[in-house]
CSV table of C-alpha atoms in Angstrom, one decimal:
chain,number,residue,atom,x,y,z
A,261,MET,CA,-34.0,76.2,22.1
A,262,ALA,CA,-33.6,75.0,25.7
A,263,THR,CA,-30.4,73.8,27.3
A,264,LYS,CA,-29.9,70.5,29.0
A,265,PHE,CA,-30.0,72.3,32.4
A,266,SER,CA,-33.3,74.0,31.8
A,267,PRO,CA,-36.3,73.4,29.6
A,268,MET,CA,-36.7,77.1,29.4
A,269,PRO,CA,-35.7,78.7,26.0
A,270,VAL,CA,-32.3,80.5,26.1
A,271,PRO,CA,-33.7,84.0,25.8
A,272,GLU,CA,-35.9,83.4,28.8
A,273,GLN,CA,-32.9,82.0,30.7
A,274,MET,CA,-30.8,85.1,30.1
A,275,SER,CA,-33.7,87.4,30.9
A,276,SER,CA,-34.3,85.6,34.2
A,277,ALA,CA,-30.6,85.7,35.0
A,278,TRP,CA,-30.6,89.5,34.5
A,279,LEU,CA,-33.7,89.8,36.7
A,280,PHE,CA,-31.9,87.8,39.4
A,281,PHE,CA,-28.8,90.0,39.0
A,282,LEU,CA,-30.8,93.2,39.3
A,283,LEU,CA,-33.0,92.1,42.2
A,284,THR,CA,-29.9,91.0,44.2
A,285,THR,CA,-28.3,94.4,43.3
A,286,VAL,CA,-31.3,96.3,44.5
A,287,PHE,CA,-31.5,94.3,47.7
A,288,ARG,CA,-27.7,94.7,48.3
A,289,ASP,CA,-28.1,98.5,47.9
A,290,ILE,CA,-31.1,98.7,50.3
A,291,HIS,CA,-29.3,96.4,52.7
A,292,ALA,CA,-26.3,98.7,52.8
A,293,PHE,CA,-28.4,101.5,54.4
A,294,VAL,CA,-28.7,99.6,57.7
A,295,ARG,CA,-24.9,99.4,58.0
A,296,PRO,CA,-23.7,101.8,60.7
A,297,GLY,CA,-22.3,105.0,59.2
A,298,PHE,CA,-23.5,104.3,55.6
A,299,VAL,CA,-26.2,107.0,55.7
A,300,ASP,CA,-23.7,109.5,57.1
A,301,GLN,CA,-21.4,108.6,54.1
A,302,VAL,CA,-24.2,109.2,51.6
A,303,LEU,CA,-25.2,112.5,53.2
A,304,GLY,CA,-21.5,113.5,53.3
A,305,GLY,CA,-21.1,112.8,49.6
A,306,VAL,CA,-18.3,110.3,49.9
A,307,VAL,CA,-19.3,106.6,49.9
A,308,ASN,CA,-16.6,103.9,50.4
A,309,GLY,CA,-13.9,106.5,49.4
A,310,PHE,CA,-15.7,107.6,46.2
A,311,VAL,CA,-16.8,111.2,45.9
A,312,VAL,CA,-20.4,111.1,44.7
A,313,THR,CA,-20.5,113.5,41.7
A,314,ASP,CA,-23.2,114.0,39.0
A,315,GLN,CA,-20.9,112.3,36.5
A,316,LEU,CA,-20.5,109.3,38.8
A,317,LEU,CA,-24.2,109.1,39.2
A,318,LEU,CA,-24.7,109.3,35.5
A,319,ILE,CA,-22.2,106.5,34.8
A,320,GLY,CA,-23.9,104.4,37.5
A,321,GLY,CA,-27.3,105.0,35.9
A,322,LEU,CA,-26.0,104.0,32.5
A,323,VAL,CA,-24.3,100.9,33.9
A,324,VAL,CA,-27.6,99.8,35.6
A,325,THR,CA,-29.8,100.7,32.6
A,326,LEU,CA,-28.1,98.1,30.3
A,327,PRO,CA,-29.0,95.1,32.5
A,328,ILE,CA,-32.5,96.5,33.0
A,329,ALA,CA,-32.9,96.8,29.2
A,330,LEU,CA,-31.6,93.3,28.7
A,331,ILE,CA,-34.4,91.8,30.8
A,332,TRP,CA,-36.6,92.7,27.9
A,333,LEU,CA,-34.1,92.8,25.0
A,334,SER,CA,-33.0,89.2,25.8
A,335,ARG,CA,-36.5,88.1,24.7
A,336,VAL,CA,-36.8,90.1,21.5
A,337,LEU,CA,-33.4,90.6,19.9
A,338,PRO,CA,-32.3,88.4,17.0
A,339,LYS,CA,-30.1,85.5,18.2
A,340,GLN,CA,-26.7,86.8,17.1
A,341,ILE,CA,-27.2,90.4,18.4
A,342,ASN,CA,-28.7,88.8,21.6
A,343,ARG,CA,-25.6,86.7,22.2
A,344,TRP,CA,-23.2,89.7,21.7
A,345,ALA,CA,-25.3,92.1,23.8
A,346,ASN,CA,-25.7,89.7,26.7
A,347,GLY,CA,-22.1,88.6,26.6
A,348,LEU,CA,-20.6,92.1,26.5
A,349,VAL,CA,-22.9,93.7,29.1
A,350,ALA,CA,-22.3,90.7,31.4
A,351,LEU,CA,-18.5,90.9,30.9
A,352,MET,CA,-18.6,94.7,31.6
A,353,ASN,CA,-20.6,94.1,34.8
A,354,LEU,CA,-18.3,91.2,35.8
A,355,GLY,CA,-15.4,93.6,35.6
A,356,PHE,CA,-17.2,96.1,37.9
A,357,VAL,CA,-18.0,93.3,40.4
A,358,LEU,CA,-14.5,91.9,40.5
A,359,ASN,CA,-12.8,95.3,40.7
A,360,THR,CA,-15.0,96.6,43.5
A,361,PRO,CA,-13.6,96.1,47.1
A,362,HIS,CA,-16.0,93.9,49.1
A,363,THR,CA,-15.0,94.3,52.7
A,364,ALA,CA,-18.1,93.2,54.6
A,365,LEU,CA,-19.3,89.6,54.7
A,366,ASP,CA,-22.7,90.5,53.2
A,367,GLU,CA,-20.9,92.4,50.3
A,368,ARG,CA,-18.9,89.3,49.5
A,369,TYR,CA,-22.1,87.2,49.6
A,370,PHE,CA,-23.8,89.4,47.0
A,371,ALA,CA,-20.6,89.6,44.9
A,372,VAL,CA,-20.6,85.8,44.7
A,373,LEU,CA,-24.2,85.8,43.6
A,374,HIS,CA,-23.5,88.5,41.0
A,375,VAL,CA,-20.5,86.6,39.7
A,376,LEU,CA,-22.5,83.4,39.4
A,377,ALA,CA,-25.3,85.1,37.5
A,378,LEU,CA,-22.9,87.0,35.2
A,379,VAL,CA,-20.8,83.9,34.4
A,380,PHE,CA,-24.1,82.0,33.7
A,381,ILE,CA,-25.1,84.7,31.2
A,382,ILE,CA,-21.7,84.8,29.5
A,383,TRP,CA,-21.5,81.0,29.4
A,384,THR,CA,-25.1,80.8,28.0
A,385,ALA,CA,-24.3,83.5,25.3
A,386,VAL,CA,-21.1,81.7,24.2
A,387,ARG,CA,-22.6,78.2,24.1
A,388,TRP,CA,-25.9,79.3,22.5
A,389,GLN,CA,-25.9,77.5,19.1
A,390,THR,CA,-25.4,79.8,16.1
A,391,VAL,CA,-26.8,77.2,13.8
A,392,PRO,CA,-30.0,75.4,14.6
A,393,GLN,CA,-29.4,71.8,15.5
A,394,THR,CA,-31.1,69.1,13.4
A,395,SER,CA,-32.6,66.1,15.0
């Protein structure tokens, strides 16, 4: 079922929003490497005040894997599970975005893009009809 904003079915809208979120995340991360001093922080094992440990890398990998999986799962999960999975993972990522300090202008720009994508996913999951509409 499509929304009034897009003729695209809801699962495809959420899948596309996750793809947008992830591509902007990857570009933001690549973009950070040109910031003066960032590579030195990475090599030193402390990035933006966080000590980079194996546990932190594992948590980061798990946090990123969920949105990656939802690009596909948004298209194949049953509607009710789809709504919950997308809403909860988007809410979790929104918490990370809002609780991460964004000091540089480009970081703020990408944070705004992430918030917009995540709010769209949450809004779409909440508003997705649980009962099919009749004409």
